Each structure stands twice: as C-alpha cells, then as structure tokens.
C-alpha cells in the first residue's frame, strides 16, 4: 500500500493505539505520482496468475490517510482469501476533496474515489466518469462511515472555547480550510450556519452576520483539512481548529499533552461518499476489484477499522462497541439545507454566500 505521509510524536501505546501508531508512517505519493503510474499502465487487475498482485488506485480526501492505510491491509487479505492468493496493492492520493474531484476530472487516475461529500462525486457524473445513480449502488447512500465537526483547542483551553459563539469573539484566531477546495471545510461552514440558524430563529440576516464574523476570525484558510491541522498543530497558529472528529482525535493521539477536544452543542452529520469511477475501471479491467473494495467497507471487521480511526461506523452493532469514542450531540443533516445540490448552489458556487461573506 502507498499513500501520503503524516508525521508526529507518538503517544504511549495501548493495544488500540499501537495499531494506529504502526500505521502512521508510510511513503508519500503525490497526485502527479499517481498520474505517472497510470501513464505507465500499472493500474489494471486483469487475469492475473494465483499469487500475483492486483493494482488499484483510490483517490481520497485529506484525513483518510490512516484509515485507508489500515483498511488496505485488511482488504488485501480478504481479496487473497477468495482469489487464489492474489494480493492487492492500493495506490493512495490525498488532498482537499473538491480539489481531488477536479484532479480526477482533469485526468488523475482513480479506480475508486472516497471523497468528503456527495457533491464532489456528483461533479464526476457530469464529466461522464461516474455513472448516474452511483449513490444507490451501496448501502447508506454509498456512505460507509460518518463523522461530524469538533473543535481542537490548546491544552487548558486558554480562550474558554465551548461552542460556536466563542469562535466569533474578538481576539480568537480560527483555523479552518477553504470551502472552495475542501469538503471538510464545507461541512464546517454548514455546521456553523446550522448553529446560527437555530440560535437566531432562522433570521437570515443574523445568521449570515454570525458566519461572516466567524470567517473574519479565520487566520489561515488552507486548501484541505490536513493542511489546516498542520497549520494549527505543527505551526502553532490560531486558538481553535475547526476539524473533522477523526482528525481532532488523531491530533490528540499524537499530542496528548498539548491539545484537547471541545464538542459543540450542535454540529452536522458528515457523510463521506464512495464510488467506483466507471470510466476508469472499464478501461483498466478492475471493476470487480474496485466494487469489492468499496463493498467490503461495510463488513463488521472493516467497520471496526473505521471506528479505530475515529470515523463513526454505520453498522449499529459495531458503533455500540465503540460508543465511548463518539460523544452524543445534536446533529443536523444535509437535508436541512435542501440536499447537496441546493447547498452547493446557495453557499459554495461562484458568487454564492461564502464568496459574498469572505469577499466582503
């Protein structure tokens, strides 16, 4: 398995943490490298002999590096058991979800995409790369795990950040990615909007002003979630990182004495989506492999890997096993925004609400 790198000091190992820690250092692969592999024709599975190695490329978003490094090992074992010992080598590419979707549309090789939100995969439908109806091919609207949005603050929480209100206070430096390039950033934005909408009883002017004030406090608008984590954790900028739940937990795992997680009173049910890139798998002869790669994400053993990497399993039995890892809180859904097509057009399209707020 090959993927991007994540560095950081390691926490004392427990049985669960040790499994995570051993997965935290691995080779870097850029989008350009993945494209180069595709140009060399190294991605096809074909009719390989027993014991041979099949190739698959997964284009994903920023905070899934650790999840798929672990899952790829499990899946390779699963595939070998049913295919005469044939192993699988998975090439990973990571970046801001919206940027990754654009890269695939521009020719970056991908047998599967595992992106931050449905809208980014829908953009590949319009390019003729993914067939319409992809969301219904797998259970749970092709979202095998979920997440939500938390705050990561410095140890002791010196700014007293407890909820979204505290992010608009004077003197609070906020770190969050750019909604134009990052799927996680769009979840961040919508979670803040939903909180303000509830607080102000749906008064659009007050909601818009609240979100505008939050973004006035943003010190660095990174291109992706992992880049924003680096800005906050490694570079020491800002007072609070608005982060994926799993990303906040991984940062805490690396730096248990330096940070703590704050769970807001209200957030959003984030549903990362997965899909086979139909045009690519038909060209590579990898449809069976790619389909099983995504289908197996729903298996109980894979769902436990999901939970150990701090994503919320969609398997209720597995989720109950890890209940202590996932605080209960009020969660809105994308349906509260009219679905992704409406949310995208209203808030994130060129000239939309985010452009109006941030430009102003």
Short mmCIF file of C-alpha atoms in Angstrom, two decimals:
data_model
loop_
_atom_site.label_atom_id
_atom_site.label_comp_id
_atom_site.label_asym_id
_atom_site.label_seq_id
_atom_site.Cartn_x
_atom_site.Cartn_y
_atom_site.Cartn_z
CA UNK A 1 0.00 0.00 0.00
CA UNK A 2 1.27 3.50 -0.81
CA UNK A 3 -0.05 6.78 0.42
CA UNK A 4 0.84 10.26 1.69
CA UNK A 5 2.77 10.77 4.91
CA UNK A 6 1.80 12.06 8.32
CA UNK A 7 4.46 12.76 10.92
CA UNK A 8 4.22 13.49 14.61
CA UNK A 9 5.39 12.22 18.00
CA UNK A 10 3.74 9.08 19.22
CA UNK A 11 1.65 8.67 22.33
CA UNK A 12 2.32 5.80 24.76
CA UNK A 13 0.94 2.67 23.14
CA UNK A 14 -2.14 0.84 24.29
CA UNK A 15 -3.41 -2.18 22.28
CA UNK A 16 -5.77 0.05 20.30
CA UNK A 17 -3.32 2.94 19.97
CA UNK A 18 -0.49 0.63 18.98
CA UNK A 19 -2.46 -0.50 15.95
CA UNK A 20 -2.95 3.11 14.97
CA UNK A 21 0.63 4.14 15.68
CA UNK A 22 2.11 1.42 13.49
CA UNK A 23 0.08 2.81 10.61
CA UNK A 24 1.16 6.42 10.98
CA UNK A 25 4.44 6.42 8.98
CA UNK A 26 4.42 5.45 5.34
CA UNK A 27 5.58 6.61 1.91
CA UNK A 28 4.47 9.83 0.22
CA UNK A 29 2.66 9.75 -3.12
CA UNK A 30 1.55 12.93 -4.83
CA UNK A 31 -1.22 13.28 -7.35
CA UNK A 32 1.45 13.64 -10.03
CA UNK A 33 2.98 10.33 -8.99
CA UNK A 34 -0.40 8.61 -9.25
CA UNK A 35 -0.87 10.06 -12.71
CA UNK A 36 2.58 8.80 -13.67
CA UNK A 37 1.68 5.29 -12.56
CA UNK A 38 -1.46 5.47 -14.68
CA UNK A 39 0.60 6.56 -17.68
CA UNK A 40 2.81 3.50 -17.24
CA UNK A 41 -0.25 1.25 -17.26
CA UNK A 42 0.28 -0.11 -13.74
CA UNK A 43 -3.28 0.14 -12.53
CA UNK A 44 -5.06 -2.78 -14.19
CA UNK A 45 -6.01 -6.02 -12.47
CA UNK A 46 -6.66 -8.27 -15.46
CA UNK A 47 -6.44 -12.06 -15.45
CA UNK A 48 -3.54 -12.40 -13.05
CA UNK A 49 -2.00 -15.67 -12.00
CA UNK A 50 -2.51 -17.03 -8.46
CA UNK A 51 -0.25 -15.20 -6.05
CA UNK A 52 0.10 -12.19 -8.35
CA UNK A 53 -0.54 -8.60 -7.24
CA UNK A 54 -3.50 -6.59 -8.48
CA UNK A 55 -3.31 -2.79 -8.66
CA UNK A 56 -5.99 -0.33 -7.53
CA UNK A 57 -5.94 3.46 -7.16
CA UNK A 58 -8.03 5.19 -4.50
CA UNK A 59 -8.28 8.98 -4.77
CA UNK A 60 -9.41 10.26 -1.39
CA UNK A 61 -9.52 13.41 0.71
CA UNK A 62 -7.18 14.73 3.37
CA UNK A 63 -7.91 12.99 6.70
CA UNK A 64 -8.39 9.42 5.43
CA UNK A 65 -4.70 8.52 5.13
CA UNK A 66 -4.58 6.47 8.32
CA UNK A 67 -7.98 4.87 7.75
CA UNK A 68 -7.15 3.54 4.30
CA UNK A 69 -3.59 2.53 5.20
CA UNK A 70 -5.17 0.14 7.73
CA UNK A 71 -8.12 -0.85 5.55
CA UNK A 72 -5.92 -1.64 2.55
CA UNK A 73 -4.07 -4.28 4.55
CA UNK A 74 -7.34 -5.85 5.70
CA UNK A 75 -8.85 -5.78 2.21
CA UNK A 76 -5.78 -7.34 0.61
CA UNK A 77 -6.12 -10.30 2.98
CA UNK A 78 -9.84 -10.54 2.23
CA UNK A 79 -9.26 -10.47 -1.54
CA UNK A 80 -6.43 -13.01 -1.40
CA UNK A 81 -8.60 -15.48 0.51
CA UNK A 82 -11.18 -15.58 -2.27
CA UNK A 83 -8.87 -15.11 -5.30
CA UNK A 84 -6.20 -17.81 -5.04
CA UNK A 85 -3.78 -15.74 -3.00
CA UNK A 86 -3.90 -12.71 -5.31
CA UNK A 87 -2.87 -9.69 -3.25
CA UNK A 88 -3.80 -6.07 -3.87
CA UNK A 89 -1.56 -3.04 -3.90
CA UNK A 90 -3.55 0.16 -3.39
CA UNK A 91 -2.12 3.47 -4.51
CA UNK A 92 -3.45 6.40 -2.48
CA UNK A 93 -3.80 10.07 -3.40
CA UNK A 94 -4.95 12.67 -0.84
CA UNK A 95 -5.86 16.35 -0.84
CA UNK A 96 -8.79 18.68 -0.41
CA UNK A 97 -11.91 16.80 -1.53
CA UNK A 98 -13.08 19.36 -4.07
CA UNK A 99 -9.57 19.66 -5.46
CA UNK A 100 -9.27 15.88 -5.70
CA UNK A 101 -12.51 15.64 -7.66
CA UNK A 102 -11.20 18.31 -10.04
CA UNK A 103 -7.92 16.39 -10.45
CA UNK A 104 -9.82 13.22 -11.38
CA UNK A 105 -11.90 15.18 -13.86
CA UNK A 106 -8.64 16.52 -15.32
CA UNK A 107 -7.15 13.05 -15.78
CA UNK A 108 -5.78 11.84 -12.42
CA UNK A 109 -6.11 8.06 -12.40
CA UNK A 110 -8.72 6.69 -9.98
CA UNK A 111 -10.44 3.32 -9.87
CA UNK A 112 -12.42 4.48 -6.85
CA UNK A 113 -13.00 7.83 -5.21
CA UNK A 114 -13.60 8.10 -1.46
CA UNK A 115 -14.39 11.78 -1.03
CA UNK A 116 -15.71 14.03 1.69
CA UNK A 117 -19.19 14.57 0.34
CA UNK A 118 -21.72 13.55 -2.26
CA UNK A 119 -21.44 16.74 -4.28
CA UNK A 120 -17.80 16.08 -5.19
CA UNK A 121 -18.69 12.69 -6.70
CA UNK A 122 -21.70 14.21 -8.46
CA UNK A 123 -19.26 16.53 -10.22
CA UNK A 124 -17.67 13.43 -11.79
CA UNK A 125 -21.07 12.29 -13.08
CA UNK A 126 -21.31 15.48 -15.12
CA UNK A 127 -17.87 14.68 -16.56
CA UNK A 128 -19.02 11.23 -17.69
CA UNK A 129 -16.59 9.43 -15.36
CA UNK A 130 -19.12 8.06 -12.82
CA UNK A 131 -22.47 6.67 -13.91
CA UNK A 132 -25.69 8.33 -12.62
CA UNK A 133 -27.29 6.53 -9.71
CA UNK A 134 -23.96 5.75 -8.04
CA UNK A 135 -25.33 6.79 -4.65
CA UNK A 136 -27.78 3.86 -4.69
CA UNK A 137 -25.24 1.16 -5.51
CA UNK A 138 -24.09 0.67 -1.93
CA UNK A 139 -25.90 0.80 1.44
CA UNK A 140 -26.44 4.01 3.40
CA UNK A 141 -26.37 6.19 0.27
CA UNK A 142 -22.84 4.95 -0.51
CA UNK A 143 -21.56 6.42 2.78
CA UNK A 144 -19.97 3.51 4.72
CA UNK A 145 -19.00 5.71 7.67
CA UNK A 146 -19.91 9.14 9.03
CA UNK A 147 -18.25 11.86 11.05
CA UNK A 148 -19.01 15.27 12.50
CA UNK A 149 -17.25 18.54 13.26
CA UNK A 150 -15.42 19.26 16.54
CA UNK A 151 -13.06 21.92 17.88
CA UNK A 152 -9.43 21.24 18.76
CA UNK A 153 -8.01 23.70 21.28
CA UNK A 154 -4.75 24.03 23.16
CA UNK A 155 -4.39 22.26 26.50
CA UNK A 156 -6.28 24.05 29.25
CA UNK A 157 -8.46 25.80 26.65
CA UNK A 158 -6.98 29.25 27.40
CA UNK A 159 -9.63 31.08 25.34
CA UNK A 160 -12.51 29.24 27.07
CA UNK A 161 -13.98 27.93 23.81
CA UNK A 162 -17.12 25.88 24.47
CA UNK A 163 -19.41 26.45 21.50
CA UNK A 164 -19.73 28.21 18.15
CA UNK A 165 -20.43 31.56 19.87
CA UNK A 166 -16.88 31.61 21.16
CA UNK A 167 -15.46 31.42 17.65
CA UNK A 168 -16.83 34.88 16.78
CA UNK A 169 -15.41 36.58 19.88
CA UNK A 170 -12.78 39.29 19.48
CA UNK A 171 -9.23 38.03 19.68
CA UNK A 172 -9.98 34.37 18.82
CA UNK A 173 -7.90 33.02 15.95
CA UNK A 174 -9.74 30.32 13.96
CA UNK A 175 -8.15 27.78 11.63
CA UNK A 176 -10.37 26.07 9.02
CA UNK A 177 -9.88 25.07 5.38
CA UNK A 178 -11.34 26.77 2.33
CA UNK A 179 -14.84 25.58 1.34
CA UNK A 180 -13.96 26.15 -2.31
CA UNK A 181 -11.38 23.34 -2.26
CA UNK A 182 -12.08 21.25 0.85
CA UNK A 183 -15.10 19.04 1.52
CA UNK A 184 -14.45 19.12 5.27
CA UNK A 185 -14.49 22.91 5.11
CA UNK A 186 -17.97 22.81 3.60
CA UNK A 187 -19.16 20.63 6.48
CA UNK A 188 -17.52 23.14 8.89
CA UNK A 189 -19.30 26.05 7.26
CA UNK A 190 -22.70 24.34 7.23
CA UNK A 191 -22.36 23.28 10.87
CA UNK A 192 -21.70 26.89 11.87
CA UNK A 193 -24.61 28.06 9.72
CA UNK A 194 -26.95 25.50 11.33
CA UNK A 195 -25.94 26.59 14.82
CA UNK A 196 -26.56 30.24 13.98
CA UNK A 197 -29.84 29.37 12.31
CA UNK A 198 -31.06 27.71 15.49
CA UNK A 199 -29.76 30.47 17.76
CA UNK A 200 -31.35 33.29 15.77
CA UNK A 201 -34.58 31.51 14.97
CA UNK A 202 -33.96 31.40 11.25
CA UNK A 203 -33.31 35.15 10.88
CA UNK A 204 -31.24 35.08 7.69
CA UNK A 205 -29.57 38.43 8.24
CA UNK A 206 -28.38 37.48 11.72
CA UNK A 207 -27.27 34.03 10.59
CA UNK A 208 -25.27 35.48 7.74
CA UNK A 209 -23.69 38.07 10.03
CA UNK A 210 -22.71 35.38 12.54
CA UNK A 211 -20.99 33.25 9.91
CA UNK A 212 -19.32 36.33 8.43
CA UNK A 213 -17.90 37.24 11.84
CA UNK A 214 -16.58 33.70 12.25
CA UNK A 215 -14.70 33.90 8.96
CA UNK A 216 -13.37 37.32 9.87
CA UNK A 217 -11.57 35.49 12.70
CA UNK A 218 -10.02 32.91 10.37
CA UNK A 219 -6.26 33.40 10.29
CA UNK A 220 -5.38 30.85 7.60
CA UNK A 221 -7.78 29.37 5.06
CA UNK A 222 -5.96 26.22 3.95
CA UNK A 223 -6.71 24.16 0.86
CA UNK A 224 -7.54 20.99 2.82
CA UNK A 225 -8.28 19.63 6.27
CA UNK A 226 -4.85 18.07 6.84
CA UNK A 227 -3.14 21.28 5.83
CA UNK A 228 -5.21 23.19 8.37
CA UNK A 229 -4.27 20.65 11.03
CA UNK A 230 -0.60 21.24 10.21
CA UNK A 231 -1.13 24.99 10.49
CA UNK A 232 -2.68 24.63 13.95
CA UNK A 233 -0.75 21.71 15.43
CA UNK A 234 2.66 21.86 13.83
CA UNK A 235 2.96 25.59 13.10
CA UNK A 236 1.25 26.78 16.29
CA UNK A 237 -1.12 29.24 14.63
CA UNK A 238 -4.59 30.05 15.96
CA UNK A 239 -6.57 29.32 19.10
CA UNK A 240 -9.02 26.75 17.70
CA UNK A 241 -9.07 24.32 14.81
CA UNK A 242 -12.49 23.53 13.35
CA UNK A 243 -11.91 19.91 12.42
CA UNK A 244 -13.28 16.56 11.42
CA UNK A 245 -13.93 14.46 14.54
CA UNK A 246 -11.41 11.86 13.42
CA UNK A 247 -8.78 14.48 12.59
CA UNK A 248 -9.11 16.06 16.03
CA UNK A 249 -8.74 12.65 17.68
CA UNK A 250 -5.65 11.77 15.64
CA UNK A 251 -4.06 15.08 16.64
CA UNK A 252 -4.84 14.32 20.27
CA UNK A 253 -3.32 10.88 19.82
CA UNK A 254 -0.09 12.43 18.56
CA UNK A 255 -0.01 15.24 21.16
CA UNK A 256 -1.99 14.15 24.24
CA UNK A 257 -0.35 16.75 26.48
CA UNK A 258 -0.78 19.70 24.16
CA UNK A 259 -4.39 19.71 22.96
CA UNK A 260 -7.93 18.84 23.93
CA UNK A 261 -11.20 18.37 22.05
CA UNK A 262 -14.29 20.50 22.57
CA UNK A 263 -17.59 19.08 21.34
CA UNK A 264 -20.04 21.86 20.40
CA UNK A 265 -23.70 21.71 21.36
CA UNK A 266 -24.75 21.31 17.72
CA UNK A 267 -22.91 20.04 14.67
CA UNK A 268 -23.65 18.27 11.40
CA UNK A 269 -23.80 14.63 10.34
CA UNK A 270 -20.98 14.48 7.81
CA UNK A 271 -21.36 11.64 5.30
CA UNK A 272 -18.24 10.98 3.23
CA UNK A 273 -19.15 9.22 0.00
CA UNK A 274 -17.52 6.46 -2.05
CA UNK A 275 -17.94 5.43 -5.67
CA UNK A 276 -16.41 3.36 -8.44
CA UNK A 277 -15.06 5.50 -11.29
CA UNK A 278 -16.85 3.65 -14.07
CA UNK A 279 -14.89 5.04 -17.00
CA UNK A 280 -11.58 4.05 -15.39
CA UNK A 281 -12.46 0.54 -14.17
CA UNK A 282 -13.88 -0.43 -17.54
CA UNK A 283 -10.66 0.77 -19.16
CA UNK A 284 -8.43 -0.95 -16.58
CA UNK A 285 -10.43 -4.14 -16.20
CA UNK A 286 -10.73 -3.53 -12.45
CA UNK A 287 -14.49 -3.29 -11.97
CA UNK A 288 -14.80 -6.44 -9.84
CA UNK A 289 -11.85 -5.42 -7.67
CA UNK A 290 -12.99 -1.82 -7.26
CA UNK A 291 -16.57 -2.81 -6.46
CA UNK A 292 -15.49 -5.29 -3.80
CA UNK A 293 -13.04 -2.74 -2.35
CA UNK A 294 -15.95 -0.42 -1.57
CA UNK A 295 -18.47 -3.12 -0.67
CA UNK A 296 -16.15 -4.66 1.93
CA UNK A 297 -16.03 -1.35 3.82
CA UNK A 298 -19.42 -2.34 5.26
CA UNK A 299 -18.19 -5.69 6.67
CA UNK A 300 -18.02 -5.80 10.51
CA UNK A 301 -14.24 -6.26 10.56
CA UNK A 302 -13.79 -3.27 8.24
CA UNK A 303 -16.23 -1.22 10.31
CA UNK A 304 -14.01 -1.85 13.33
CA UNK A 305 -11.06 -0.43 11.41
CA UNK A 306 -13.30 2.56 10.66
CA UNK A 307 -14.03 3.03 14.38
CA UNK A 308 -10.39 2.61 15.41
CA UNK A 309 -9.57 5.52 13.11
CA UNK A 310 -12.30 7.63 14.75
CA UNK A 311 -14.84 7.57 11.97
CA UNK A 312 -18.35 6.59 13.05
CA UNK A 313 -19.37 3.13 11.76
CA UNK A 314 -22.71 2.80 10.02
CA UNK A 315 -23.01 -0.74 11.42
CA UNK A 316 -25.01 -0.10 14.59
CA UNK A 317 -23.58 -3.15 16.38
CA UNK A 318 -20.00 -2.05 15.76
CA UNK A 319 -20.88 1.55 16.64
CA UNK A 320 -22.20 0.35 20.01
CA UNK A 321 -18.89 -1.41 20.68
CA UNK A 322 -17.09 1.93 20.31
CA UNK A 323 -19.75 4.15 21.87
CA UNK A 324 -17.29 5.72 24.30
CA UNK A 325 -15.30 7.15 21.39
CA UNK A 326 -18.19 9.11 19.93
CA UNK A 327 -19.96 11.73 22.09
CA UNK A 328 -23.66 12.24 21.55
CA UNK A 329 -24.66 15.68 20.30
CA UNK A 330 -27.38 17.32 18.26
CA UNK A 331 -26.69 16.78 14.56
CA UNK A 332 -28.35 18.44 11.60
CA UNK A 333 -28.10 16.78 8.18
CA UNK A 334 -27.54 17.97 4.65
CA UNK A 335 -31.28 17.55 4.12
CA UNK A 336 -31.75 20.59 6.37
CA UNK A 337 -30.03 22.55 3.58
CA UNK A 338 -32.16 21.06 0.81
CA UNK A 339 -29.56 18.45 -0.19
CA UNK A 340 -26.10 18.92 -1.65
CA UNK A 341 -27.17 20.37 -4.97
CA UNK A 342 -29.03 23.21 -3.29
CA UNK A 343 -26.36 23.73 -0.63
CA UNK A 344 -23.66 23.88 -3.28
CA UNK A 345 -25.53 26.38 -5.41
CA UNK A 346 -26.53 28.58 -2.48
CA UNK A 347 -23.33 28.64 -0.47
CA UNK A 348 -20.31 27.43 -2.41
CA UNK A 349 -20.82 28.13 -6.11
CA UNK A 350 -19.01 31.12 -7.57
CA UNK A 351 -20.77 34.21 -6.27
CA UNK A 352 -22.57 32.21 -3.59
CA UNK A 353 -22.95 33.11 0.07
CA UNK A 354 -19.43 32.10 1.04
CA UNK A 355 -17.90 34.26 -1.70
CA UNK A 356 -20.09 37.16 -0.62
CA UNK A 357 -19.14 36.74 3.04
CA UNK A 358 -15.44 36.12 2.59
CA UNK A 359 -15.00 38.63 -0.19
CA UNK A 360 -16.63 41.29 1.95
#
